[in-house]
């Protein structure tokens, strides 16, 4: 029997980690912003017992996965991918979200290990529509779970996938013939389906863990949230003796509206349990207004807190950006403008941050 915990999904009932996961999610969370959450999204969570600021014990995990000194890289190649199995596919956005995003759990039976911040390659079945007669090419997806997976046993991987659709400007309709190959395969998959995996890959967003008291500023748009969900589960949900997080994790998430929020219950519970260690700021472009009366984008939130953020960066904070490529120009322009207002030459500051390995970007 599988139990759903609204974010820490499908823990096997009676499994080693079931009781701890159950206890972790028994608290309630405070909404981090004034917009009330739609009923449908909060129901199961609000059913929990309200215990403000109650810290619950972290989930025990199999610590053998801490032993490797280097992250696993490219264990499975395009020509000989690992054949995993879909465990679950769940739409995780509300009815009024812009587009569909799914949380997908894949069983790799421990054969495709990874570290937080890495990606998997997925090869959809069938022929490459651009090159008939050849298989589909690989697509990368940031991993949204820690190395232990949502089941805490090190055998699954979770992905956060947005279904790519094609909107035809002429007909003003979606054209299903041009829908995205791999994201649609994943979002339409059923438990038990085979899924071809390559990787893991990527070192840019590995979580630097030398200093467990460091400050991590995480900026995401949409599915760019995936690696941060993994970081935050490692920081606040799992009991990892060699990484007892005591620093500050500050998440800026930009989505269109409340219904498009991702993993909101999970993040809200950290905010309640670890108010000293977790900050959570949202930019809802279609619901909130920025200081100039325009749409609220993630860079507007960054601007709101810019002096604090620059101060944290001066003191060695890491800053991460993940999501659609188009997010970066607006963010860079804002940072430059704000820096200049503070008498800082942005180009110099940026090259210093890069040199110090404080600046981490993965956009697609
Ligand atoms: P494709 O088939 O590649 O199509 C791409 C787009 O082109 C679609 O919007 C499709 O509708 C459109 N299109 C197709 N045919 C036509 C045509 N004839 N004319 C015009 N347009 C057309 N994505 C996530 O959702 N979550 C993640 O966590 C994630 N992480 C990533 C991490 C990295 C490092 C990278 C590089 C990418 C990541 N991506 C992620 C993006 C992902 O790899 C895919 O690019 C995305 O899912 C789209 O792939 P697809 O096969 O569905 O679409």
Coordinates of N, CA and C in Angstrom, one line a residue, residues 113-344:
X113 N 22.5 6.0 -9.3 CA 22.6 6.9 -8.2 C 23.0 8.3 -8.6
X114 N 22.7 9.3 -7.8 CA 23.0 10.7 -8.2 C 23.1 11.5 -6.9
X115 N 23.6 12.7 -7.1 CA 23.6 13.6 -6.0 C 22.7 14.8 -6.2
X116 N 22.3 15.5 -5.2 CA 21.4 16.6 -5.3 C 22.0 17.6 -6.2
X117 N 21.1 18.1 -7.1 CA 21.5 19.1 -8.1 C 21.9 18.6 -9.5
X118 N 21.9 17.2 -9.6 CA 22.3 16.6 -10.9 C 21.0 16.4 -11.7
X119 N 21.2 16.0 -13.0 CA 20.1 15.8 -13.9 C 20.2 14.3 -14.4
X120 N 19.0 13.9 -14.9 CA 18.9 12.6 -15.6 C 18.7 13.0 -17.1
X121 N 19.2 12.1 -18.0 CA 18.7 12.2 -19.4 C 17.6 11.2 -19.6
X122 N 16.6 11.5 -20.3 CA 15.5 10.6 -20.6 C 15.4 10.5 -22.1
X123 N 15.3 9.2 -22.6 CA 15.1 9.0 -24.0 C 13.6 8.5 -24.2
X124 N 12.8 9.3 -24.8 CA 11.4 8.8 -25.0 C 11.4 7.7 -26.1
X125 N 10.5 6.7 -25.9 CA 10.4 5.7 -26.9 C 10.0 6.2 -28.3
X126 N 10.3 5.5 -29.3 CA 9.8 5.9 -30.6 C 10.9 6.6 -31.4
X127 N 10.5 7.0 -32.6 CA 11.5 7.6 -33.6 C 11.6 9.1 -33.4
X128 N 12.7 9.6 -33.7 CA 13.0 11.0 -33.7 C 12.2 11.7 -34.9
X129 N 11.2 12.5 -34.6 CA 10.4 13.1 -35.6 C 11.2 13.9 -36.6
X130 N 12.3 14.4 -36.2 CA 13.1 15.2 -37.1 C 14.1 14.3 -38.0
X131 N 14.3 13.1 -37.5 CA 15.2 12.2 -38.3 C 14.6 10.8 -38.3
X132 N 13.5 10.6 -39.1 CA 12.8 9.3 -39.0 C 13.8 8.1 -39.2
X133 N 13.6 7.0 -38.5 CA 14.5 5.9 -38.6 C 15.5 5.9 -37.5
X134 N 15.6 7.0 -36.8 CA 16.6 7.0 -35.6 C 15.8 7.2 -34.3
X135 N 16.3 6.7 -33.2 CA 15.6 6.9 -32.0 C 15.5 8.4 -31.5
X136 N 14.6 8.6 -30.6 CA 14.5 10.0 -30.1 C 15.8 10.4 -29.4
X137 N 16.1 11.7 -29.4 CA 17.3 12.1 -28.7 C 17.0 12.3 -27.2
X138 N 18.1 12.4 -26.5 CA 18.0 12.5 -25.0 C 17.5 13.9 -24.6
X139 N 16.7 14.0 -23.6 CA 16.3 15.3 -23.0 C 16.8 15.3 -21.5
X140 N 17.3 16.4 -21.0 CA 17.7 16.4 -19.6 C 16.6 16.9 -18.7
X141 N 16.6 16.4 -17.5 CA 15.6 16.8 -16.5 C 16.4 16.9 -15.1
X142 N 16.3 18.1 -14.5 CA 16.9 18.2 -13.2 C 16.2 17.3 -12.2
X143 N 16.9 16.7 -11.3 CA 16.4 15.8 -10.4 C 15.8 16.6 -9.2
X144 N 14.5 16.2 -8.8 CA 13.8 16.9 -7.8 C 13.8 16.2 -6.4
X145 N 14.5 15.1 -6.3 CA 14.6 14.4 -5.1 C 16.1 14.4 -4.6
X146 N 16.2 14.0 -3.4 CA 17.6 13.8 -2.9 C 18.1 12.4 -3.4
X147 N 19.3 12.1 -3.1 CA 19.8 10.8 -3.5 C 19.0 9.7 -2.9
X148 N 18.3 9.9 -1.9 CA 17.5 8.9 -1.2 C 16.1 8.7 -1.9
X149 N 15.7 9.7 -2.7 CA 14.4 9.5 -3.4 C 13.3 9.8 -2.4
X150 N 12.1 9.9 -3.0 CA 10.9 10.3 -2.1 C 10.6 9.1 -1.2
X151 N 11.1 7.9 -1.5 CA 10.8 6.8 -0.6 C 11.9 6.6 0.4
X152 N 12.9 7.4 0.4 CA 14.0 7.4 1.4 C 14.8 6.1 1.4
X153 N 14.8 5.4 0.3 CA 15.5 4.1 0.2 C 16.6 4.1 -0.8
X154 N 16.8 5.2 -1.5 CA 17.9 5.3 -2.5 C 17.6 4.6 -3.8
X155 N 16.3 4.3 -4.0 CA 16.0 3.5 -5.2 C 15.1 4.2 -6.2
X156 N 14.7 5.4 -5.9 CA 13.9 6.1 -6.9 C 14.5 7.5 -7.1
X157 N 14.0 8.1 -8.2 CA 14.3 9.5 -8.6 C 13.0 10.2 -8.9
X158 N 12.9 11.5 -8.5 CA 11.7 12.2 -8.9 C 12.1 13.3 -9.9
X159 N 11.3 13.6 -10.8 CA 11.5 14.7 -11.8 C 10.2 15.6 -11.7
X160 N 10.5 16.8 -12.0 CA 9.4 17.8 -12.0 C 9.3 18.3 -13.5
X161 N 8.3 17.8 -14.2 CA 8.3 18.0 -15.7 C 7.1 18.9 -16.1
X162 N 7.4 19.9 -16.9 CA 6.3 20.7 -17.5 C 6.0 20.2 -18.9
X163 N 4.8 19.9 -19.1 CA 4.4 19.4 -20.4 C 4.5 20.5 -21.5
X164 N 5.4 20.2 -22.5 CA 5.6 21.2 -23.6 C 4.5 21.1 -24.6
X165 N 3.7 22.1 -24.8 CA 2.7 22.1 -25.9 C 3.0 23.2 -26.9
X166 N 2.4 23.1 -28.0 CA 2.6 24.1 -29.1 C 1.3 24.8 -29.3
X167 N 1.4 26.1 -29.1 CA 0.3 27.0 -29.4 C 0.4 27.6 -30.8
X168 N -0.5 27.3 -31.6 CA -0.5 27.8 -33.0 C -1.1 29.2 -33.0
X169 N -0.2 30.2 -33.3 CA -0.7 31.6 -33.3 C -1.8 31.8 -34.4
X170 N -1.7 31.0 -35.5 CA -2.7 31.2 -36.6 C -4.1 30.7 -36.2
X171 N -4.1 29.4 -35.8 CA -5.4 28.9 -35.4 C -5.9 29.2 -34.0
X172 N -4.9 29.8 -33.2 CA -5.2 30.2 -31.8 C -5.7 28.9 -31.0
X173 N -5.0 27.8 -31.4 CA -5.3 26.5 -30.7 C -4.0 25.8 -30.5
X174 N -4.0 24.8 -29.6 CA -2.9 23.9 -29.5 C -2.8 23.0 -30.7
X175 N -1.6 22.7 -31.2 CA -1.4 21.8 -32.2 C -0.8 20.5 -31.7
X176 N -1.5 19.4 -31.5 CA -1.0 18.2 -30.8 C 0.1 17.6 -31.7
X177 N 0.2 17.9 -33.0 CA 1.2 17.3 -33.8 C 2.6 17.8 -33.5
X178 N 2.6 19.0 -32.8 CA 3.9 19.7 -32.5 C 4.2 19.7 -31.0
X179 N 3.5 18.8 -30.3 CA 3.7 18.8 -28.8 C 5.1 18.3 -28.5
X180 N 5.7 18.7 -27.4 CA 7.0 18.2 -27.0 C 7.1 16.7 -26.8
X181 N 8.1 16.1 -27.3 CA 8.1 14.6 -27.4 C 8.3 14.0 -26.0
X182 N 9.4 14.4 -25.3 CA 9.7 13.7 -24.1 C 8.9 14.2 -22.9
X183 N 8.6 15.4 -22.8 CA 7.8 15.9 -21.6 C 6.4 15.3 -21.7
X184 N 5.8 15.1 -22.9 CA 4.5 14.5 -23.0 C 4.6 13.0 -22.7
X185 N 5.7 12.4 -23.2 CA 5.8 10.9 -22.8 C 5.8 10.8 -21.3
X186 N 6.6 11.6 -20.6 CA 6.7 11.5 -19.2 C 5.4 11.8 -18.5
X187 N 4.8 12.9 -18.9 CA 3.5 13.3 -18.2 C 2.4 12.3 -18.5
X188 N 2.4 11.6 -19.6 CA 1.4 10.6 -19.9 C 1.7 9.2 -19.5
X189 N 2.9 9.0 -18.9 CA 3.3 7.7 -18.5 C 2.5 7.1 -17.4
X190 N 2.4 5.8 -17.4 CA 1.6 5.1 -16.3 C 2.6 4.3 -15.5
X191 N 2.2 4.0 -14.2 CA 3.0 3.2 -13.4 C 3.3 1.8 -14.1
X192 N 4.5 1.4 -14.0 CA 4.9 0.2 -14.7 C 5.5 0.4 -16.1
X193 N 5.3 1.6 -16.7 CA 6.0 1.8 -18.0 C 7.5 1.9 -17.8
X194 N 8.1 1.4 -18.9 CA 9.6 1.5 -18.9 C 10.0 2.9 -19.3
X195 N 11.2 3.3 -18.7 CA 11.7 4.6 -19.1 C 13.2 4.5 -19.2
X196 N 13.7 5.0 -20.3 CA 15.2 4.9 -20.6 C 15.9 6.1 -20.0
X197 N 16.9 5.8 -19.2 CA 17.6 6.8 -18.4 C 19.1 6.9 -18.8
X198 N 19.6 8.1 -18.9 CA 21.1 8.2 -19.1 C 21.5 9.1 -17.9
X199 N 22.9 9.1 -17.8 CA 23.4 10.0 -16.7 C 23.8 9.2 -15.5
X200 N 23.8 9.9 -14.3 CA 23.4 11.3 -14.1 C 24.4 12.2 -14.6
X201 N 24.0 13.5 -14.8 CA 25.0 14.5 -15.3 C 24.9 15.8 -14.5
X202 N 25.9 16.6 -14.7 CA 25.9 17.9 -14.2 C 26.6 18.1 -12.9
X203 N 27.4 19.1 -12.8 CA 28.2 19.4 -11.6 C 27.9 20.9 -11.1
X204 N 27.3 21.6 -12.0 CA 27.1 23.1 -11.8 C 26.3 23.4 -10.5
X205 N 25.2 22.5 -10.3 CA 24.3 22.8 -9.2 C 24.5 21.8 -8.1
X206 N 25.7 21.2 -8.0 CA 25.9 20.3 -6.8 C 25.9 21.2 -5.6
X207 N 25.3 20.7 -4.5 CA 25.2 21.6 -3.3 C 26.6 21.6 -2.6
X208 N 27.2 22.8 -2.4 CA 28.4 22.8 -1.7 C 28.2 22.6 -0.2
X209 N 28.8 21.6 0.3 CA 28.5 21.1 1.7 C 29.6 21.3 2.7
X210 N 30.7 21.9 2.2 CA 31.9 22.0 3.2 C 31.5 22.8 4.4
X211 N 30.7 23.8 4.3 CA 30.2 24.6 5.4 C 28.7 24.4 5.7
X212 N 28.4 23.6 6.7 CA 26.9 23.3 6.9 C 26.2 24.6 7.4
X213 N 26.9 25.7 7.7 CA 26.3 26.9 8.1 C 26.2 28.0 7.1
X214 N 26.5 27.6 5.8 CA 26.5 28.6 4.8 C 25.1 29.1 4.4
X215 N 25.2 30.2 3.6 CA 23.9 30.8 3.2 C 23.7 30.4 1.7
X216 N 22.5 29.9 1.4 CA 22.2 29.5 0.0 C 21.0 30.2 -0.5
X217 N 21.2 31.1 -1.5 CA 20.1 31.9 -2.1 C 19.7 31.2 -3.4
X218 N 18.5 30.7 -3.4 CA 18.0 29.9 -4.6 C 17.0 30.6 -5.3
X219 N 17.2 30.8 -6.6 CA 16.2 31.6 -7.4 C 15.7 30.6 -8.5
X220 N 14.4 30.4 -8.6 CA 13.8 29.5 -9.5 C 12.6 30.1 -10.2
X221 N 12.5 29.7 -11.5 CA 11.2 30.0 -12.2 C 10.7 28.6 -12.6
X222 N 9.4 28.4 -12.3 CA 8.8 27.1 -12.7 C 9.5 25.9 -12.3
X223 N 9.7 24.9 -13.3 CA 10.4 23.7 -12.9 C 11.8 23.8 -12.5
X224 N 12.4 25.0 -12.6 CA 13.7 25.3 -12.0 C 13.7 25.1 -10.5
X225 N 12.6 24.8 -9.9 CA 12.5 24.5 -8.5 C 13.1 23.1 -8.2
X226 N 13.2 22.3 -9.2 CA 13.6 20.9 -9.0 C 14.8 20.7 -8.1
X227 N 16.0 21.2 -8.5 CA 17.1 21.0 -7.6 C 17.0 21.5 -6.2
X228 N 16.2 22.6 -6.1 CA 16.1 23.2 -4.7 C 15.2 22.3 -3.8
X229 N 14.2 21.7 -4.4 CA 13.4 20.7 -3.6 C 14.4 19.7 -3.0
X230 N 15.3 19.2 -3.9 CA 16.3 18.2 -3.4 C 17.2 18.8 -2.3
X231 N 17.7 20.0 -2.5 CA 18.6 20.6 -1.5 C 17.8 20.7 -0.1
X232 N 16.5 21.2 -0.3 CA 15.8 21.5 1.0 C 15.4 20.2 1.7
X233 N 15.1 19.2 1.0 CA 14.8 17.9 1.7 C 16.1 17.4 2.4
X234 N 17.2 17.6 1.7 CA 18.5 17.2 2.4 C 18.7 18.1 3.6
X235 N 18.4 19.3 3.5 CA 18.7 20.2 4.7 C 17.7 20.0 5.8
X236 N 16.4 19.8 5.5 CA 15.4 19.9 6.5 C 14.6 18.7 6.8
X237 N 14.7 17.7 5.9 CA 13.8 16.5 6.1 C 14.5 15.3 6.4
X238 N 15.8 15.2 5.9 CA 16.5 13.9 6.1 C 17.6 14.1 7.2
X239 N 17.8 13.0 7.9 CA 18.8 13.0 9.0 C 20.1 12.5 8.4
X240 N 20.9 13.5 8.0 CA 22.2 13.1 7.4 C 23.3 13.6 8.3
X241 N 23.9 12.7 9.1 CA 24.9 13.2 10.2 C 26.0 14.0 9.6
X242 N 26.5 13.7 8.4 CA 27.6 14.5 7.8 C 27.2 15.8 7.2
X243 N 25.9 16.1 7.2 CA 25.4 17.4 6.7 C 24.2 17.9 7.6
X244 N 24.6 18.4 8.7 CA 23.6 19.0 9.7 C 23.5 20.4 9.4
X245 N 22.5 20.8 8.6 CA 22.4 22.2 8.1 C 22.0 23.1 9.2
X246 N 22.8 24.2 9.4 CA 22.5 25.2 10.4 C 22.6 26.6 9.8
X247 N 22.6 26.7 8.5 CA 22.8 28.0 7.8 C 21.4 28.6 7.4
X248 N 21.5 29.3 6.3 CA 20.2 29.9 5.8 C 20.0 29.5 4.4
X249 N 18.8 29.0 4.1 CA 18.4 28.7 2.8 C 17.3 29.7 2.4
X250 N 17.4 30.4 1.4 CA 16.5 31.4 1.0 C 16.0 31.2 -0.4
X251 N 14.7 30.8 -0.5 CA 14.2 30.4 -1.8 C 13.3 31.6 -2.4
X252 N 13.6 31.9 -3.6 CA 12.8 32.8 -4.4 C 12.2 32.0 -5.5
X253 N 10.8 31.9 -5.5 CA 10.2 31.1 -6.6 C 9.3 32.0 -7.4
X254 N 9.4 32.0 -8.7 CA 8.5 32.7 -9.6 C 7.7 31.8 -10.4
X255 N 6.4 32.0 -10.3 CA 5.4 31.2 -11.1 C 4.3 32.2 -11.5
X256 N 3.4 31.8 -12.3 CA 2.3 32.7 -12.8 C 1.3 33.0 -11.7
X257 N 0.8 32.0 -11.0 CA -0.3 32.3 -10.1 C -0.2 31.2 -9.0
X258 N -1.1 31.3 -8.0 CA -1.2 30.4 -6.9 C -1.3 29.0 -7.3
X259 N -2.1 28.7 -8.3 CA -2.3 27.3 -8.7 C -1.1 26.8 -9.4
X260 N -0.2 27.6 -9.8 CA 1.1 27.1 -10.4 C 2.2 26.8 -9.4
X261 N 1.9 27.1 -8.2 CA 3.0 26.9 -7.2 C 3.4 25.4 -7.2
X262 N 4.7 25.2 -6.9 CA 5.2 23.8 -6.9 C 5.7 23.4 -5.5
X263 N 5.3 22.3 -5.0 CA 5.8 21.8 -3.7 C 5.6 22.8 -2.5
X264 N 4.6 23.6 -2.6 CA 4.3 24.7 -1.7 C 4.2 24.2 -0.3
X265 N 3.4 23.1 -0.1 CA 3.2 22.5 1.3 C 4.5 22.1 1.9
X266 N 5.3 21.5 1.1 CA 6.6 21.0 1.7 C 7.4 22.2 2.2
X267 N 7.5 23.3 1.3 CA 8.3 24.5 1.7 C 7.7 25.2 2.8
X268 N 6.4 25.3 2.9 CA 5.7 26.0 4.0 C 6.0 25.2 5.3
X269 N 6.1 23.9 5.3 CA 6.4 23.2 6.5 C 7.8 23.5 7.0
X270 N 8.7 23.7 6.1 CA 10.1 24.0 6.5 C 10.1 25.4 7.2
X271 N 9.3 26.3 6.5 CA 9.2 27.7 7.0 C 8.7 27.7 8.4
X272 N 7.8 26.9 8.7 CA 7.2 26.8 10.0 C 8.2 26.2 11.0
X273 N 8.8 25.1 10.6 CA 9.6 24.4 11.5 C 11.0 25.0 11.7
X274 N 11.5 25.7 10.7 CA 12.9 26.2 10.7 C 12.9 27.7 10.3
X275 N 12.1 28.5 11.1 CA 12.0 29.9 10.7 C 13.4 30.7 10.6
X276 N 14.3 30.2 11.4 CA 15.7 30.8 11.4 C 16.5 30.4 10.2
X277 N 16.2 29.3 9.7 CA 17.0 28.7 8.6 C 16.4 28.7 7.2
X278 N 15.1 29.1 7.1 CA 14.5 29.0 5.8 C 13.7 30.2 5.6
X279 N 13.9 30.9 4.4 CA 13.1 32.0 4.0 C 12.5 31.6 2.6
X280 N 11.3 32.0 2.4 CA 10.6 31.6 1.2 C 9.8 32.8 0.6
X281 N 10.2 33.3 -0.5 CA 9.5 34.4 -1.1 C 9.0 34.1 -2.5
X282 N 7.8 34.5 -2.8 CA 7.1 34.1 -4.0 C 6.9 35.3 -4.9
X283 N 7.1 35.1 -6.2 CA 6.7 36.1 -7.2 C 5.6 35.5 -8.1
X284 N 4.4 36.0 -7.9 CA 3.3 35.4 -8.7 C 2.9 36.5 -9.8
X285 N 3.5 36.3 -11.0 CA 3.4 37.3 -12.0 C 2.0 37.8 -12.4
X286 N 1.0 36.9 -12.3 CA -0.3 37.2 -12.7 C -1.2 37.6 -11.5
X287 N -0.6 37.6 -10.4 CA -1.5 37.9 -9.2 C -0.9 39.1 -8.4
X288 N 0.4 39.3 -8.4 CA 1.0 40.3 -7.6 C 1.5 41.4 -8.5
X289 N 1.6 42.6 -7.8 CA 2.2 43.7 -8.6 C 3.5 44.1 -7.9
X290 N 4.5 44.5 -8.8 CA 5.8 45.0 -8.2 C 5.6 46.4 -7.8
X291 N 6.8 47.0 -7.3 CA 6.7 48.3 -6.7 C 6.3 49.4 -7.7
X292 N 6.5 49.1 -9.0 CA 6.2 50.1 -10.1 C 4.8 49.8 -10.6
X293 N 4.1 48.8 -10.0 CA 2.7 48.6 -10.5 C 2.6 47.6 -11.6
X294 N 3.8 47.0 -12.0 CA 3.8 46.0 -13.1 C 3.7 44.6 -12.6
X295 N 3.9 43.6 -13.4 CA 3.8 42.2 -13.0 C 5.0 41.9 -12.1
X296 N 4.7 41.0 -11.1 CA 5.7 40.7 -10.1 C 6.5 39.5 -10.6
X297 N 7.8 39.8 -11.0 CA 8.7 38.7 -11.5 C 9.7 38.5 -10.4
X298 N 10.4 37.3 -10.5 CA 11.4 37.0 -9.5 C 12.4 38.0 -9.2
X299 N 12.8 38.8 -10.3 CA 13.8 39.8 -10.2 C 13.3 41.0 -9.3
X300 N 11.9 41.2 -9.3 CA 11.3 42.2 -8.5 C 11.5 41.9 -7.0
X301 N 11.3 40.6 -6.7 CA 11.5 40.1 -5.3 C 13.0 40.3 -4.9
X302 N 13.8 40.0 -5.9 CA 15.3 40.1 -5.6 C 15.6 41.6 -5.3
X303 N 15.0 42.5 -6.1 CA 15.2 43.9 -5.9 C 14.7 44.4 -4.5
X304 N 13.6 43.8 -4.1 CA 13.0 44.2 -2.8 C 14.0 43.9 -1.7
X305 N 14.7 42.8 -1.8 CA 15.6 42.5 -0.7 C 17.1 42.7 -1.1
X306 N 17.3 43.6 -2.1 CA 18.7 43.6 -2.7 C 19.8 44.0 -1.7
X307 N 19.5 44.9 -0.8 CA 20.6 45.3 0.1 C 21.0 44.1 1.0
X308 N 20.0 43.4 1.5 CA 20.3 42.2 2.3 C 21.0 41.1 1.5
X309 N 20.6 41.0 0.3 CA 21.2 39.9 -0.6 C 22.6 40.3 -0.9
X310 N 22.9 41.5 -1.2 CA 24.3 41.9 -1.5 C 25.1 41.7 -0.3
X311 N 24.6 42.0 0.9 CA 25.3 41.9 2.1 C 25.7 40.4 2.3
X312 N 24.7 39.5 2.1 CA 24.9 38.1 2.3 C 26.0 37.6 1.3
X313 N 25.9 38.1 0.0 CA 26.9 37.7 -1.0 C 28.3 38.2 -0.6
X314 N 28.3 39.4 0.0 CA 29.7 39.9 0.4 C 30.2 39.0 1.5
X315 N 29.3 38.3 2.2 CA 29.8 37.5 3.3 C 30.0 36.0 2.9
X316 N 29.9 35.8 1.6 CA 30.2 34.4 1.1 C 29.0 33.6 0.7
X317 N 27.8 34.1 0.7 CA 26.6 33.3 0.3 C 26.8 32.8 -1.1
X318 N 26.2 31.6 -1.3 CA 26.0 31.0 -2.6 C 24.7 31.5 -3.2
X319 N 24.7 31.8 -4.5 CA 23.5 32.1 -5.2 C 23.3 31.2 -6.4
X320 N 22.1 30.7 -6.6 CA 21.8 29.7 -7.6 C 20.6 30.2 -8.4
X321 N 20.7 29.9 -9.8 CA 19.6 30.3 -10.6 C 19.2 29.1 -11.5
X322 N 18.0 28.7 -11.5 CA 17.6 27.5 -12.3 C 16.2 27.8 -12.9
X323 N 16.0 27.4 -14.1 CA 14.7 27.6 -14.8 C 14.9 27.9 -16.2
X324 N 13.9 28.6 -16.8 CA 14.0 28.9 -18.2 C 15.1 30.0 -18.5
X325 N 15.8 29.7 -19.6 CA 16.9 30.6 -20.0 C 16.5 32.1 -19.9
X326 N 15.3 32.3 -20.3 CA 14.8 33.7 -20.4 C 14.7 34.5 -19.1
X327 N 14.9 33.8 -18.0 CA 14.8 34.4 -16.7 C 16.1 35.3 -16.5
X328 N 17.2 34.9 -17.1 CA 18.5 35.5 -16.7 C 18.6 37.0 -17.1
X329 N 18.3 37.4 -18.3 CA 18.5 38.8 -18.7 C 17.8 39.8 -17.7
X330 N 16.6 39.5 -17.3 CA 15.9 40.4 -16.4 C 16.5 40.4 -15.0
X331 N 17.0 39.3 -14.6 CA 17.7 39.2 -13.3 C 19.0 39.9 -13.3
X332 N 19.7 39.7 -14.4 CA 21.1 40.4 -14.5 C 20.9 41.9 -14.6
X333 N 19.9 42.3 -15.4 CA 19.7 43.8 -15.5 C 19.3 44.4 -14.1
X334 N 18.5 43.7 -13.4 CA 18.1 44.2 -12.0 C 19.3 44.2 -11.1
X335 N 20.1 43.1 -11.1 CA 21.2 43.1 -10.2 C 22.2 44.2 -10.5
X336 N 22.4 44.5 -11.8 CA 23.3 45.5 -12.3 C 22.8 46.9 -11.8
X337 N 21.5 47.1 -12.0 CA 20.9 48.4 -11.7 C 21.0 48.6 -10.1
X338 N 20.7 47.6 -9.4 CA 20.7 47.7 -7.9 C 22.1 47.9 -7.4
X339 N 23.0 47.2 -8.1 CA 24.5 47.3 -7.7 C 24.9 48.7 -7.9
X340 N 24.6 49.2 -9.0 CA 25.0 50.6 -9.4 C 24.5 51.6 -8.4
X341 N 23.2 51.4 -8.0 CA 22.6 52.3 -7.0 C 23.4 52.3 -5.7
X342 N 24.0 51.1 -5.4 CA 24.8 51.0 -4.2 C 26.2 51.3 -4.4
X343 N 26.6 51.9 -5.6 CA 27.9 52.2 -5.9 C 28.9 51.1 -6.2
X344 N 28.3 49.9 -6.6 CA 29.1 48.7 -6.8 C 29.1 48.6 -8.4

